[in-house]
Amino acid sequence: MQKFPGFVYNYPMLTLGVLASGRGSNFQSIIDSIESGFLKARIVALISDNADAYALERAKKHNIESIVLKPNDFPDKNTYYAHIADELEKRGVELVILAGFMRVAGKALIDRYRNKIMNIHPALLPSFPGLHGQKQAVDYGVKISGCTVHFVDEGVDTGPIIIQAAVPAYDDDTEDTLSERILKQEHKIFPYAIKLYSEGRISVEGRKAAIKGNREDSLLINPSLAAT
Ligand code: GRF
């Protein structure tokens, strides 16, 4: 292994809390990365805003505690996100993972986990933020698309960018074909970003996140990865 000065190599186990609203394939990629030993972390809770989320089944299968919290059961957004933060803190969560959590995180959560919340977005930010990033890319006619892992701030997909992967966008792509190509990269870069974090290799200054060590580590543009 290449050694970088100033890094802690015997880093401790990182405690994760995951928020997901749906299918949970990114959640699964993180579970798999932990089980394979790629990630030295544990997931102590899955919180979902949707009682029908398939992510809940995945949690059950892997003995991860799950909690369903619906915004409508709370008086307002602030109380909802304060409650989520309470649940996470109670379990000692150090890093919060938004894995297909289809809501804009509230300030009550962001303030308590500043630069400790990661989100994955299916586009090369700052292009195509918000919903349906892949469809936006197809409709616009870009030739390269991809995905981004970033820290969450108060904006919509505006926080410091940690890592991006690029894929080709072909003229005959549909939202579905492009989404599928991007998703394969999502499943690689999300666990990778968490690993960088767990090794203390991400520093944030203002709106920029930097990766210590290898300047190539924050981008995946290897054509063999993108060509699927
Ligand atoms: C992914 O495309 C992710 O980028 C976006 O929502 C989707 C969630 O997919 N934020 P999954 O639930 O992880 O399968």
Coordinates of C-alpha atoms and ligand atoms in Angstrom, one line a residue:
M1 CA 0.0 0.0 0.0
Q2 CA 1.2 3.5 -0.8
K3 CA 1.7 5.5 2.4
F4 CA 1.0 9.1 2.7
P5 CA 2.6 11.2 5.5
G6 CA 0.3 12.6 8.1
F7 CA -2.4 10.0 7.6
V8 CA -3.8 7.8 10.3
Y9 CA -3.6 4.2 9.0
N10 CA -5.1 2.5 12.0
Y11 CA -8.3 4.5 11.7
P12 CA -11.2 3.3 13.8
M13 CA -14.5 1.9 12.7
L14 CA -16.8 4.6 11.3
T15 CA -20.4 4.7 12.5
L16 CA -22.9 5.4 9.7
G17 CA -26.5 6.3 9.6
V18 CA -28.3 6.0 6.2
L19 CA -31.4 7.8 5.0
A20 CA -33.2 6.3 2.0
S21 CA -36.6 6.7 0.4
G22 CA -36.8 3.9 -2.2
R23 CA -35.1 1.0 -3.9
G24 CA -31.9 1.4 -1.9
S25 CA -29.3 0.0 -4.4
N26 CA -26.8 2.6 -3.1
F27 CA -27.5 1.5 0.5
Q28 CA -26.9 -2.1 -0.7
S29 CA -23.5 -1.1 -2.3
I30 CA -22.4 0.3 1.0
I31 CA -23.6 -2.8 2.9
D32 CA -21.6 -4.9 0.4
S33 CA -18.5 -2.8 0.8
I34 CA -18.6 -3.2 4.5
E35 CA -19.2 -7.0 4.3
S36 CA -16.4 -7.4 1.8
G37 CA -14.0 -5.5 4.1
F38 CA -13.5 -2.6 1.6
L39 CA -15.1 -0.3 4.1
K40 CA -14.2 -0.2 7.8
A41 CA -17.6 1.0 9.0
R42 CA -20.9 -0.1 10.5
I43 CA -24.4 1.0 9.7
V44 CA -26.3 1.5 12.9
A45 CA -29.6 2.7 11.4
L46 CA -31.6 3.1 8.3
I47 CA -34.1 5.9 8.4
S48 CA -36.8 6.1 5.7
D49 CA -39.5 8.6 5.0
N50 CA -41.4 5.9 3.1
A51 CA -42.9 2.8 4.8
D52 CA -42.8 0.9 1.4
A53 CA -39.2 1.6 0.6
Y54 CA -37.4 -1.6 -0.6
A55 CA -34.4 -0.3 1.4
L56 CA -36.2 -1.4 4.5
E57 CA -36.2 -5.0 3.3
R58 CA -32.4 -4.7 2.6
A59 CA -31.9 -3.4 6.2
K60 CA -33.9 -6.4 7.6
K61 CA -31.9 -8.9 5.6
H62 CA -28.7 -7.5 7.0
N63 CA -29.9 -7.0 10.6
I64 CA -29.7 -3.2 10.4
E65 CA -32.2 -1.4 12.6
S66 CA -34.7 0.6 10.5
I67 CA -36.9 3.5 11.5
V68 CA -39.7 4.9 9.4
L69 CA -40.2 8.6 10.0
K70 CA -42.8 10.4 7.9
P71 CA -42.7 14.2 7.7
N72 CA -46.5 14.4 7.9
D73 CA -46.3 13.0 11.5
F74 CA -44.4 16.1 12.6
P75 CA -45.6 19.6 13.0
D76 CA -43.0 21.1 10.7
K77 CA -39.9 20.5 8.7
N78 CA -37.6 21.7 11.5
T79 CA -39.1 19.4 14.1
Y80 CA -38.8 16.5 11.6
Y81 CA -35.1 17.0 10.9
A82 CA -34.3 17.7 14.5
H83 CA -35.9 14.4 15.4
I84 CA -33.8 12.6 12.7
A85 CA -30.7 14.2 14.1
D86 CA -31.7 13.0 17.6
E87 CA -32.1 9.5 16.4
L88 CA -28.7 9.6 14.6
E89 CA -26.9 11.1 17.5
K90 CA -28.4 8.7 20.0
R91 CA -26.8 5.9 18.0
G92 CA -23.5 7.6 17.8
V93 CA -23.7 8.2 14.1
E94 CA -20.6 10.0 12.8
L95 CA -21.4 10.3 9.1
V96 CA -24.9 10.5 7.6
I97 CA -25.4 8.9 4.2
L98 CA -28.3 10.1 1.9
A99 CA -28.7 7.1 -0.3
G100 CA -31.6 8.1 -2.5
F101 CA -33.3 10.2 0.1
M102 CA -35.7 12.1 -2.0
R103 CA -36.0 15.2 0.1
V104 CA -34.0 18.3 0.7
A105 CA -32.4 17.9 4.1
G106 CA -33.5 20.4 6.7
K107 CA -31.3 22.9 8.5
A108 CA -31.9 21.2 11.8
L109 CA -30.0 18.2 10.6
I110 CA -27.4 20.0 8.5
D111 CA -26.4 22.3 11.4
R112 CA -25.7 19.3 13.6
Y113 CA -23.9 17.3 11.0
R114 CA -22.1 20.1 9.1
N115 CA -19.9 18.5 6.4
K116 CA -20.8 15.1 7.8
I117 CA -23.7 14.4 5.5
M118 CA -23.0 12.9 2.1
N119 CA -25.4 12.7 -0.8
I120 CA -25.1 11.0 -4.2
H121 CA -26.5 12.8 -7.2
P122 CA -26.9 11.2 -10.7
A123 CA -25.3 14.0 -12.7
L124 CA -22.1 15.9 -12.9
L125 CA -22.9 18.8 -10.6
P126 CA -23.3 21.7 -10.8
S127 CA -25.1 20.5 -14.0
F128 CA -28.6 19.2 -13.6
P129 CA -29.3 19.4 -9.8
G130 CA -32.6 18.5 -8.3
L131 CA -34.9 15.7 -9.5
H132 CA -34.4 13.5 -12.6
G133 CA -30.8 14.5 -13.2
Q134 CA -30.4 11.8 -15.8
K135 CA -33.5 12.9 -17.8
Q136 CA -32.3 16.5 -17.7
A137 CA -29.0 15.3 -19.2
V138 CA -30.7 13.3 -22.0
D139 CA -33.0 16.2 -22.8
Y140 CA -30.2 18.7 -22.9
G141 CA -28.1 16.5 -25.2
V142 CA -24.8 16.4 -23.2
K143 CA -22.2 13.9 -24.4
I144 CA -20.7 13.2 -21.0
S145 CA -22.7 12.6 -17.8
G146 CA -22.0 10.9 -14.6
C147 CA -22.6 11.1 -10.8
T148 CA -21.4 13.2 -7.9
V149 CA -20.9 12.5 -4.2
H150 CA -21.0 15.7 -2.2
F151 CA -21.4 17.1 1.3
V152 CA -24.9 18.4 1.9
D153 CA -25.5 22.1 2.6
E154 CA -28.7 24.1 2.7
G155 CA -29.0 24.3 -1.1
V156 CA -30.2 21.7 -3.6
D157 CA -27.2 19.6 -4.5
T158 CA -24.9 22.5 -4.0
G159 CA -22.5 21.3 -1.2
P160 CA -18.7 20.7 -1.6
I161 CA -18.0 18.0 -4.3
I162 CA -16.0 15.0 -3.0
I163 CA -15.8 12.7 -6.0
Q164 CA -17.3 12.4 -9.5
A165 CA -17.4 9.7 -12.1
A166 CA -18.0 10.3 -15.8
V167 CA -19.9 8.2 -18.3
P168 CA -20.7 8.7 -21.9
A169 CA -24.1 9.9 -22.9
Y170 CA -25.0 8.5 -26.3
D171 CA -27.4 10.1 -28.8
D172 CA -29.7 7.1 -28.6
D173 CA -29.8 7.0 -24.8
T174 CA -33.1 7.2 -22.9
E175 CA -33.4 8.2 -19.3
D176 CA -33.4 4.5 -18.4
T177 CA -30.3 3.5 -20.3
L178 CA -28.3 6.5 -19.1
S179 CA -29.5 6.0 -15.5
E180 CA -28.4 2.4 -15.6
R181 CA -24.9 3.4 -16.8
I182 CA -24.6 6.1 -14.2
L183 CA -25.9 3.8 -11.4
K184 CA -23.0 1.4 -11.9
Q185 CA -20.7 4.2 -11.2
E186 CA -22.7 5.4 -8.2
H187 CA -22.2 2.0 -6.6
K188 CA -18.4 2.5 -6.9
I189 CA -17.9 6.1 -5.9
F190 CA -20.3 6.2 -2.9
P191 CA -18.4 3.5 -0.9
Y192 CA -15.2 5.0 -2.1
A193 CA -16.1 8.5 -0.8
I194 CA -17.0 7.0 2.5
K195 CA -13.7 5.2 2.6
L196 CA -11.8 8.4 2.0
Y197 CA -13.8 10.0 4.8
S198 CA -13.1 7.1 7.2
E199 CA -9.4 7.5 6.5
G200 CA -9.5 11.2 7.3
R201 CA -8.5 12.1 3.8
I202 CA -11.2 14.7 3.0
S203 CA -10.8 18.3 4.0
V204 CA -13.3 21.1 3.4
E205 CA -12.5 24.7 3.0
G206 CA -15.3 27.0 2.0
R207 CA -17.2 25.3 -0.8
K208 CA -14.4 23.1 -1.8
A209 CA -13.6 19.6 -0.6
A210 CA -10.0 18.3 -1.2
I211 CA -8.7 14.7 -1.1
K212 CA -5.4 14.3 0.5
G213 CA -2.9 12.0 -1.1
N214 CA -3.6 11.2 -4.7
R215 CA -5.0 13.9 -7.0
E216 CA -6.7 11.2 -9.2
D217 CA -8.8 9.9 -6.2
S218 CA -11.6 12.4 -6.7
L219 CA -12.4 11.5 -10.2
L220 CA -13.2 8.3 -12.0
I221 CA -12.8 8.9 -15.8
N222 CA -11.2 5.6 -16.6
P223 CA -12.8 4.7 -19.9
S224 CA -13.0 1.0 -19.0
L225 CA -15.2 2.0 -16.1
A226 CA -17.4 4.2 -18.2
A227 CA -17.8 2.0 -21.2
T228 CA -20.5 -0.2 -19.7
Ligands
GRF1 C1 -29.9 7.3 -7.4 O1 -29.8 7.5 -8.7 C2 -29.2 8.4 -6.6 O2 -28.2 9.0 -7.4 C3 -30.4 9.4 -6.5 O3 -31.5 8.6 -6.2 C4 -31.3 7.3 -6.8 C5 -31.4 6.3 -5.7 O4 -31.3 4.9 -6.1 N1 -30.1 10.3 -5.4 P1 -31.2 3.8 -5.0 O5 -32.4 3.9 -4.1 O6 -29.9 4.0 -4.3 O7 -31.3 2.5 -5.8

